[in-house]
Amino acid sequence: MGVNSATMTDLTTSVHRSITEVKQGEWNDIVAHQSDTGSVFERYEWLLAYEAATGAEGRHVQVRKNGTLVGVHPTFVRPVPGTPLRFLGPARPGTNGALIGTDESAVFAAIAEEMAALTGVRTLGHLLRPASDDAVRYAARLRERGYHPSVRECRFVVRTDRPWDDVLGDLSQKKRRNLRKADERGVTATTVPVTADTLDTFATRHADHVARLGGEGASADLLRALHTHQEDRLRLFRATADGEPAGELLAVCDDERDRLVLLFPAYNPENFSQFPSEVLYRAALQWGIDAGYTTCDYGDTTPDFADGTFRFKHEFGGNARPTVRWERIGSRVARMLYLLGSEQAIGRLFGTGR
C-alpha cells in the first residue's frame, strides 16, 4: 500500500515501504525492458531478498501515467551509524537508478520531487547509485536539483564478446605466469550447483574471508534470501587444489546489463601459493564467454592504485571505470551534521569496495 501520492500533470507518484506492495511483473518490466539503465540489482526479486534478509524499510517510488506504470526508483531507509539520523539509498550490494520507460523528462522530475519530499532534518538526504554509465544522461538535471557526484568505488570491466585467447592477451605477464604455475600444480576451477547447502558452506568461508580483511561482506541471511528469490541468477565457482577447496567466487548474472558480475569472494590464505584467485577469475571469464555475455564486471573496488585488490583486477585485464554516486543533503542542518562527521559514516553505509 502506498504511503504517499501526488499528482503532476497526468502523472501520479506513490511511495511503498516494501517491494511486496508493488506488482512484480510491472516493476520488472520497467527495470528489464523499458528502461535503458536497469540491472538485476533493481529487480523485484533482489529487493525482496534484501528486505527479507535485513528487515530494511523501503521508500520505493512508482510513477504512473494515466494509470500505466512508467517509472520506478528503489530506495531504502538506512540508519547512519552512531547517530539518530537516516539516509535513503540502495540495497547493499545494489544500485538504485531512476528507471524510466517513457515521458522521460516529466517522470524524472516526478521521481526527484518525491525523493525531495521524503528527506528533511532527520532523514539527511538521498543517495542515487545508478547501475549503468548511461545514467550520465541525468547528470545536469541532478546538479540542478542539488545533487553532487562522488566516487567512492570503481569497477573493473572485461569484454567477453571475444575468444578467450584475446582476453588472455590482456592479462599482465605476471598473471599469465601464475595461471601456468597453477595448471602445472593441477589447480582447477569449475561451477558448483547453487543449493542451500553449497551457499551455507560458501557463507561460512566468505565470512572468514572478509573477517581476515577487516571488511564487510554478504551475511548468511542475505545469501539464503538470494537463493530463495533469485537462485536462477547466481553462479558459484570453486577452485580445488590437491583435492581440497582452495577458494570460491559467487557471481550474479545481470542479464539486464548483459554482464556477469563477480560479487563475493571466499579465499583460503593457506592456498594463495596455488593461485586460486587467478584460476577462479579465469573460470568465470570463460563461463561468461561461453554464456554469451558482453562483459564481465569484477565488482566494486576501492579506487586506490596501492590497494592489492585494485592491482589484481587491473593486472587481470580489467579496465577501471568510476562508480559515480549522486548525493543530495536535504537541509542546512543536515548538511552541517554531514560535514561534522557523518560523511565517513555514510561512506561506510553505502560503500561496497573491497
CSV table of C-alpha atoms in Angstrom, one decimal:
chain,number,residue,atom,x,y,z
A,1,MET,CA,0.0,0.0,0.0
A,2,GLY,CA,1.4,3.4,-1.0
A,3,VAL,CA,2.1,5.7,1.9
A,4,ASN,CA,2.1,8.9,-0.2
A,5,SER,CA,0.8,10.1,-3.5
A,6,ALA,CA,1.0,13.3,-5.5
A,7,THR,CA,-0.2,14.3,-8.9
A,8,MET,CA,2.0,16.1,-11.5
A,9,THR,CA,0.1,16.9,-14.7
A,10,ASP,CA,-1.1,13.5,-15.7
A,11,LEU,CA,1.5,11.7,-13.6
A,12,THR,CA,0.8,10.1,-10.2
A,13,THR,CA,3.6,9.1,-7.8
A,14,SER,CA,3.3,6.6,-4.9
A,15,VAL,CA,5.8,5.5,-2.3
A,16,HIS,CA,5.9,2.0,-0.9
A,17,ARG,CA,7.5,0.7,2.3
A,18,SER,CA,8.0,-2.8,0.9
A,19,ILE,CA,8.5,-4.1,-2.6
A,20,THR,CA,5.7,-6.6,-1.8
A,21,GLU,CA,3.3,-3.6,-2.2
A,22,VAL,CA,4.0,-3.4,-5.9
A,23,LYS,CA,3.2,-5.7,-8.8
A,24,GLN,CA,6.2,-7.9,-9.6
A,25,GLY,CA,5.6,-8.1,-13.3
A,26,GLU,CA,5.0,-4.4,-13.8
A,27,TRP,CA,8.1,-3.4,-11.8
A,28,ASN,CA,10.4,-5.8,-13.6
A,29,ASP,CA,9.1,-4.8,-17.0
A,30,ILE,CA,10.3,-1.2,-16.3
A,31,VAL,CA,13.7,-2.4,-15.0
A,32,ALA,CA,14.4,-5.1,-17.6
A,33,HIS,CA,12.7,-3.9,-20.8
A,34,GLN,CA,11.5,-0.3,-20.8
A,35,SER,CA,14.4,1.5,-19.0
A,36,ASP,CA,17.8,1.8,-20.6
A,37,THR,CA,19.6,1.8,-17.3
A,38,GLY,CA,18.1,-1.1,-15.2
A,39,SER,CA,20.0,-4.0,-13.7
A,40,VAL,CA,19.5,-7.3,-11.8
A,41,PHE,CA,20.1,-5.3,-8.5
A,42,GLU,CA,16.9,-3.3,-9.1
A,43,ARG,CA,14.7,-6.2,-9.9
A,44,TYR,CA,11.8,-7.1,-7.6
A,45,GLU,CA,13.5,-10.4,-6.6
A,46,TRP,CA,16.7,-8.7,-5.5
A,47,LEU,CA,14.9,-6.1,-3.5
A,48,LEU,CA,12.7,-8.7,-1.9
A,49,ALA,CA,15.7,-10.8,-0.9
A,50,TYR,CA,17.3,-7.7,0.7
A,51,GLU,CA,14.2,-6.8,2.6
A,52,ALA,CA,13.8,-10.4,3.8
A,53,ALA,CA,17.4,-10.7,5.0
A,54,THR,CA,17.8,-7.2,6.6
A,55,GLY,CA,14.3,-6.0,7.6
A,56,ALA,CA,15.2,-2.8,5.8
A,57,GLU,CA,12.2,-0.5,5.2
A,58,GLY,CA,11.7,0.7,1.6
A,59,ARG,CA,10.8,4.0,0.1
A,60,HIS,CA,10.2,2.6,-3.4
A,61,VAL,CA,8.8,5.2,-5.8
A,62,GLN,CA,6.4,4.4,-8.6
A,63,VAL,CA,5.3,6.8,-11.3
A,64,ARG,CA,2.1,6.2,-13.3
A,65,LYS,CA,0.8,8.0,-16.4
A,66,ASN,CA,-2.9,7.6,-16.8
A,67,GLY,CA,-2.7,4.5,-14.7
A,68,THR,CA,0.2,2.8,-16.5
A,69,LEU,CA,3.5,2.3,-14.7
A,70,VAL,CA,6.2,4.4,-16.5
A,71,GLY,CA,8.9,4.8,-13.9
A,72,VAL,CA,10.4,3.3,-10.7
A,73,HIS,CA,13.1,4.1,-8.2
A,74,PRO,CA,14.1,1.6,-5.5
A,75,THR,CA,15.5,3.0,-2.2
A,76,PHE,CA,15.8,2.0,1.4
A,77,VAL,CA,15.9,3.8,4.7
A,78,ARG,CA,19.3,3.3,6.3
A,79,PRO,CA,20.3,4.5,9.8
A,80,VAL,CA,23.6,6.4,9.8
A,81,PRO,CA,25.8,4.5,12.3
A,82,GLY,CA,26.3,6.3,15.7
A,83,THR,CA,23.7,8.9,15.0
A,84,PRO,CA,19.9,9.2,15.2
A,85,LEU,CA,19.9,10.1,11.5
A,86,ARG,CA,18.8,8.2,8.4
A,87,PHE,CA,19.7,8.3,4.8
A,88,LEU,CA,17.8,7.0,1.7
A,89,GLY,CA,19.9,4.8,-0.7
A,90,PRO,CA,20.2,1.5,-2.4
A,91,ALA,CA,20.4,-2.0,-1.1
A,92,ARG,CA,23.9,-3.2,-0.2
A,93,PRO,CA,25.1,-4.6,-2.5
A,94,GLY,CA,22.9,-2.9,-5.0
A,95,THR,CA,22.1,0.0,-7.3
A,96,ASN,CA,19.1,2.4,-7.5
A,97,GLY,CA,18.8,4.4,-10.6
A,98,ALA,CA,15.9,6.4,-11.9
A,99,LEU,CA,14.3,3.7,-14.2
A,100,ILE,CA,12.1,5.3,-16.7
A,101,GLY,CA,10.0,3.8,-19.6
A,102,THR,CA,8.6,6.9,-21.3
A,103,ASP,CA,8.0,10.6,-20.9
A,104,GLU,CA,11.5,10.8,-19.5
A,105,SER,CA,11.7,14.4,-18.6
A,106,ALA,CA,8.5,14.5,-16.6
A,107,VAL,CA,8.9,11.2,-15.0
A,108,PHE,CA,12.5,12.0,-13.9
A,109,ALA,CA,11.2,15.2,-12.3
A,110,ALA,CA,8.4,13.3,-10.6
A,111,ILE,CA,10.9,10.9,-9.0
A,112,ALA,CA,13.2,13.7,-8.0
A,113,GLU,CA,10.4,15.7,-6.4
A,114,GLU,CA,9.2,12.7,-4.5
A,115,MET,CA,12.6,12.0,-3.1
A,116,ALA,CA,13.0,15.6,-2.0
A,117,ALA,CA,9.7,15.4,-0.2
A,118,LEU,CA,11.0,12.3,1.7
A,119,THR,CA,14.1,14.0,3.1
A,120,GLY,CA,14.3,16.5,5.8
A,121,VAL,CA,16.2,17.1,9.1
A,122,ARG,CA,16.2,13.5,10.5
A,123,THR,CA,16.4,11.9,7.0
A,124,LEU,CA,19.6,13.5,5.9
A,125,GLY,CA,19.2,13.1,2.2
A,126,HIS,CA,19.2,10.8,-0.8
A,127,LEU,CA,21.9,8.7,-2.5
A,128,LEU,CA,21.4,7.7,-6.1
A,129,ARG,CA,23.8,5.0,-7.4
A,130,PRO,CA,22.9,4.1,-11.0
A,131,ALA,CA,24.0,0.7,-12.4
A,132,SER,CA,24.7,2.0,-15.9
A,133,ASP,CA,27.1,4.5,-17.2
A,134,ASP,CA,24.3,5.6,-19.5
A,135,ALA,CA,22.7,7.3,-16.4
A,136,VAL,CA,25.1,10.2,-17.1
A,137,ARG,CA,22.2,11.4,-19.2
A,138,TYR,CA,20.7,12.7,-15.9
A,139,ALA,CA,23.8,14.5,-14.6
A,140,ALA,CA,22.8,18.0,-15.5
A,141,ARG,CA,19.3,17.6,-14.1
A,142,LEU,CA,20.7,16.1,-10.9
A,143,ARG,CA,23.0,19.0,-10.4
A,144,GLU,CA,20.2,21.4,-10.9
A,145,ARG,CA,18.4,19.7,-8.0
A,146,GLY,CA,21.3,19.9,-5.6
A,147,TYR,CA,22.9,16.5,-6.1
A,148,HIS,CA,26.7,16.3,-6.0
A,149,PRO,CA,28.7,13.4,-7.6
A,150,SER,CA,31.3,11.4,-5.7
A,151,VAL,CA,33.4,8.4,-6.5
A,152,ARG,CA,34.0,6.0,-3.6
A,153,GLU,CA,34.3,2.8,-5.6
A,154,CYS,CA,35.3,1.8,-9.1
A,155,ARG,CA,34.6,-1.3,-11.2
A,156,PHE,CA,36.9,-3.3,-13.5
A,157,VAL,CA,35.3,-4.5,-16.7
A,158,VAL,CA,36.5,-7.0,-19.3
A,159,ARG,CA,34.9,-7.6,-22.7
A,160,THR,CA,33.8,-11.2,-23.0
A,161,ASP,CA,32.3,-10.9,-26.5
A,162,ARG,CA,35.6,-12.3,-27.9
A,163,PRO,CA,37.7,-15.5,-27.7
A,164,TRP,CA,39.5,-16.5,-24.5
A,165,ASP,CA,42.9,-16.1,-26.1
A,166,ASP,CA,42.1,-12.4,-26.9
A,167,VAL,CA,41.1,-11.9,-23.2
A,168,LEU,CA,44.2,-13.8,-22.0
A,169,GLY,CA,46.4,-11.5,-24.1
A,170,ASP,CA,45.2,-8.5,-22.0
A,171,LEU,CA,46.4,-10.1,-18.7
A,172,SER,CA,49.7,-9.0,-17.3
A,173,GLN,CA,52.7,-11.2,-17.8
A,174,LYS,CA,52.7,-11.9,-14.1
A,175,LYS,CA,49.1,-13.2,-14.1
A,176,ARG,CA,49.6,-15.3,-17.2
A,177,ARG,CA,52.7,-16.9,-15.5
A,178,ASN,CA,50.6,-17.5,-12.3
A,179,LEU,CA,48.0,-19.3,-14.4
A,180,ARG,CA,50.7,-21.5,-15.9
A,181,LYS,CA,52.0,-22.4,-12.5
A,182,ALA,CA,48.5,-23.2,-11.2
A,183,ASP,CA,48.0,-25.5,-14.2
A,184,GLU,CA,51.3,-27.2,-13.5
A,185,ARG,CA,50.2,-27.9,-9.9
A,186,GLY,CA,46.8,-29.3,-11.0
A,187,VAL,CA,44.7,-26.4,-9.6
A,188,THR,CA,41.3,-26.3,-11.3
A,189,ALA,CA,38.1,-24.4,-11.0
A,190,THR,CA,34.5,-25.3,-12.0
A,191,THR,CA,31.0,-24.2,-11.5
A,192,VAL,CA,29.2,-25.7,-8.5
A,193,PRO,CA,25.4,-26.2,-8.3
A,194,VAL,CA,23.9,-23.4,-6.2
A,195,THR,CA,21.9,-25.1,-3.5
A,196,ALA,CA,21.1,-24.3,0.1
A,197,ASP,CA,24.0,-26.4,1.3
A,198,THR,CA,26.6,-25.1,-1.1
A,199,LEU,CA,25.6,-21.5,-0.2
A,200,ASP,CA,25.7,-22.2,3.5
A,201,THR,CA,29.2,-23.6,3.1
A,202,PHE,CA,30.2,-20.6,0.9
A,203,ALA,CA,28.7,-18.2,3.5
A,204,THR,CA,31.0,-19.6,6.2
A,205,ARG,CA,34.1,-19.3,4.0
A,206,HIS,CA,33.1,-15.8,2.8
A,207,ALA,CA,32.6,-14.6,6.4
A,208,ASP,CA,36.1,-15.9,7.3
A,209,HIS,CA,37.5,-14.2,4.2
A,210,VAL,CA,36.0,-10.7,5.0
A,211,ALA,CA,36.9,-11.0,8.7
A,212,ARG,CA,40.6,-11.5,7.8
A,213,LEU,CA,40.4,-8.4,5.7
A,214,GLY,CA,38.5,-6.4,8.3
A,215,GLY,CA,35.7,-5.6,5.9
A,216,GLU,CA,32.0,-6.3,5.5
A,217,GLY,CA,30.5,-8.8,3.1
A,218,ALA,CA,27.3,-10.6,2.5
A,219,SER,CA,25.6,-12.1,5.5
A,220,ALA,CA,24.4,-15.7,5.5
A,221,ASP,CA,20.8,-14.4,5.8
A,222,LEU,CA,21.3,-12.4,2.6
A,223,LEU,CA,22.8,-15.3,0.7
A,224,ARG,CA,19.9,-17.6,1.8
A,225,ALA,CA,17.4,-15.0,0.7
A,226,LEU,CA,19.1,-14.6,-2.6
A,227,HIS,CA,18.9,-18.4,-3.1
A,228,THR,CA,15.2,-18.3,-2.3
A,229,HIS,CA,14.3,-15.4,-4.5
A,230,GLN,CA,17.0,-15.1,-7.2
A,231,GLU,CA,18.6,-18.6,-7.5
A,232,ASP,CA,18.5,-18.6,-11.3
A,233,ARG,CA,20.8,-15.6,-11.4
A,234,LEU,CA,23.5,-17.0,-9.1
A,235,ARG,CA,26.7,-18.8,-10.3
A,236,LEU,CA,29.2,-20.3,-7.8
A,237,PHE,CA,32.7,-21.1,-8.9
A,238,ARG,CA,35.0,-23.3,-6.8
A,239,ALA,CA,38.8,-23.8,-7.1
A,240,THR,CA,40.3,-27.1,-6.0
A,241,ALA,CA,44.0,-27.8,-5.1
A,242,ASP,CA,45.2,-31.2,-4.1
A,243,GLY,CA,41.6,-32.4,-4.0
A,244,GLU,CA,40.6,-29.8,-1.4
A,245,PRO,CA,38.6,-26.5,-1.9
A,246,ALA,CA,41.0,-23.6,-2.3
A,247,GLY,CA,38.6,-20.7,-2.9
A,248,GLU,CA,35.2,-19.8,-4.2
A,249,LEU,CA,33.6,-16.9,-6.1
A,250,LEU,CA,29.9,-16.1,-6.2
A,251,ALA,CA,28.8,-14.3,-9.3
A,252,VAL,CA,25.5,-12.8,-10.5
A,253,CYS,CA,24.1,-13.0,-14.0
A,254,ASP,CA,23.0,-9.4,-14.8
A,255,ASP,CA,21.0,-10.1,-18.0
A,256,GLU,CA,19.6,-6.6,-17.9
A,257,ARG,CA,23.1,-5.2,-18.5
A,258,ASP,CA,24.4,-8.2,-20.4
A,259,ARG,CA,27.2,-8.9,-18.0
A,260,LEU,CA,28.5,-11.4,-15.4
A,261,VAL,CA,29.2,-9.7,-12.1
A,262,LEU,CA,31.8,-11.3,-9.8
A,263,LEU,CA,30.3,-10.3,-6.5
A,264,PHE,CA,31.6,-12.2,-3.4
A,265,PRO,CA,34.9,-14.0,-2.9
A,266,ALA,CA,36.0,-16.6,-0.4
A,267,TYR,CA,39.7,-17.5,-0.4
A,268,ASN,CA,41.7,-19.7,1.9
A,269,PRO,CA,45.0,-17.8,2.6
A,270,GLU,CA,46.8,-21.2,3.1
A,271,ASN,CA,46.3,-21.8,-0.6
A,272,PHE,CA,47.5,-18.4,-2.0
A,273,SER,CA,50.7,-20.0,-3.3
A,274,GLN,CA,48.5,-22.2,-5.6
A,275,PHE,CA,46.9,-19.1,-7.2
A,276,PRO,CA,43.3,-19.9,-6.7
A,277,SER,CA,42.2,-16.3,-7.4
A,278,GLU,CA,43.6,-16.4,-10.9
A,279,VAL,CA,42.1,-19.8,-11.6
A,280,LEU,CA,38.7,-18.7,-10.4
A,281,TYR,CA,38.7,-15.5,-12.4
A,282,ARG,CA,39.7,-17.4,-15.5
A,283,ALA,CA,36.9,-19.9,-15.0
A,284,ALA,CA,34.4,-17.1,-14.5
A,285,LEU,CA,35.6,-15.3,-17.7
A,286,GLN,CA,35.5,-18.4,-19.7
A,287,TRP,CA,32.0,-19.2,-18.4
A,288,GLY,CA,30.9,-15.7,-19.3
A,289,ILE,CA,32.3,-16.0,-22.9
A,290,ASP,CA,30.5,-19.4,-23.3
A,291,ALA,CA,27.2,-17.9,-21.9
A,292,GLY,CA,27.3,-15.1,-24.5
A,293,TYR,CA,27.7,-12.1,-22.1
A,294,THR,CA,29.2,-9.0,-23.5
A,295,THR,CA,31.2,-8.1,-20.4
A,296,CYS,CA,32.4,-9.5,-17.1
A,297,ASP,CA,32.4,-7.0,-14.2
A,298,TYR,CA,34.9,-7.7,-11.4
A,299,GLY,CA,32.7,-5.8,-8.9
A,300,ASP,CA,33.2,-2.8,-6.7
A,301,THR,CA,36.7,-2.0,-5.7
A,302,THR,CA,38.4,0.7,-3.6
A,303,PRO,CA,39.8,3.2,-6.2
A,304,ASP,CA,43.4,3.2,-4.9
A,305,PHE,CA,46.3,2.1,-7.1
A,306,ALA,CA,48.1,0.9,-4.0
A,307,ASP,CA,45.3,-1.4,-2.9
A,308,GLY,CA,46.0,-5.1,-3.5
A,309,THR,CA,42.6,-5.9,-4.9
A,310,PHE,CA,42.8,-2.9,-7.3
A,311,ARG,CA,46.1,-4.1,-8.6
A,312,PHE,CA,44.9,-7.7,-9.0
A,313,LYS,CA,41.9,-6.7,-11.1
A,314,HIS,CA,43.9,-4.3,-13.2
A,315,GLU,CA,46.6,-7.0,-13.9
A,316,PHE,CA,43.8,-9.5,-14.7
A,317,GLY,CA,42.9,-7.4,-17.7
A,318,GLY,CA,40.2,-5.2,-16.2
A,319,ASN,CA,39.5,-1.7,-17.4
A,320,ALA,CA,38.8,0.6,-14.5
A,321,ARG,CA,35.5,2.6,-14.6
A,322,PRO,CA,34.4,5.0,-11.8
A,323,THR,CA,31.2,4.2,-9.9
A,324,VAL,CA,29.6,7.6,-9.8
A,325,ARG,CA,27.1,8.2,-6.9
A,326,TRP,CA,24.9,11.3,-6.6
A,327,GLU,CA,24.2,12.6,-3.1
A,328,ARG,CA,21.8,15.3,-2.0
A,329,ILE,CA,21.6,16.6,1.6
A,330,GLY,CA,18.1,17.7,2.4
A,331,SER,CA,18.6,20.7,4.7
A,332,ARG,CA,21.2,23.1,6.1
A,333,VAL,CA,21.0,21.4,9.5
A,334,ALA,CA,21.5,18.0,7.8
A,335,ARG,CA,24.4,19.3,5.7
A,336,MET,CA,26.1,20.7,8.8
A,337,LEU,CA,25.8,17.3,10.6
A,338,TYR,CA,27.0,15.6,7.5
A,339,LEU,CA,30.1,17.9,7.3
A,340,LEU,CA,30.8,17.5,11.0
A,341,GLY,CA,31.3,13.8,10.8
A,342,SER,CA,28.6,11.8,9.1
A,343,GLU,CA,30.2,11.8,5.7
A,344,GLN,CA,32.5,8.9,6.7
A,345,ALA,CA,29.6,7.0,8.2
A,346,ILE,CA,27.6,7.4,5.1
A,347,GLY,CA,30.5,6.3,3.0
A,348,ARG,CA,30.7,3.1,5.0
A,349,LEU,CA,26.9,2.8,4.9
A,350,PHE,CA,26.6,2.5,1.2
A,351,GLY,CA,30.2,1.8,0.1
A,352,THR,CA,30.9,-1.8,-1.2
A,353,GLY,CA,34.5,-1.6,-2.2
A,354,ARG,CA,36.7,-4.5,-1.3
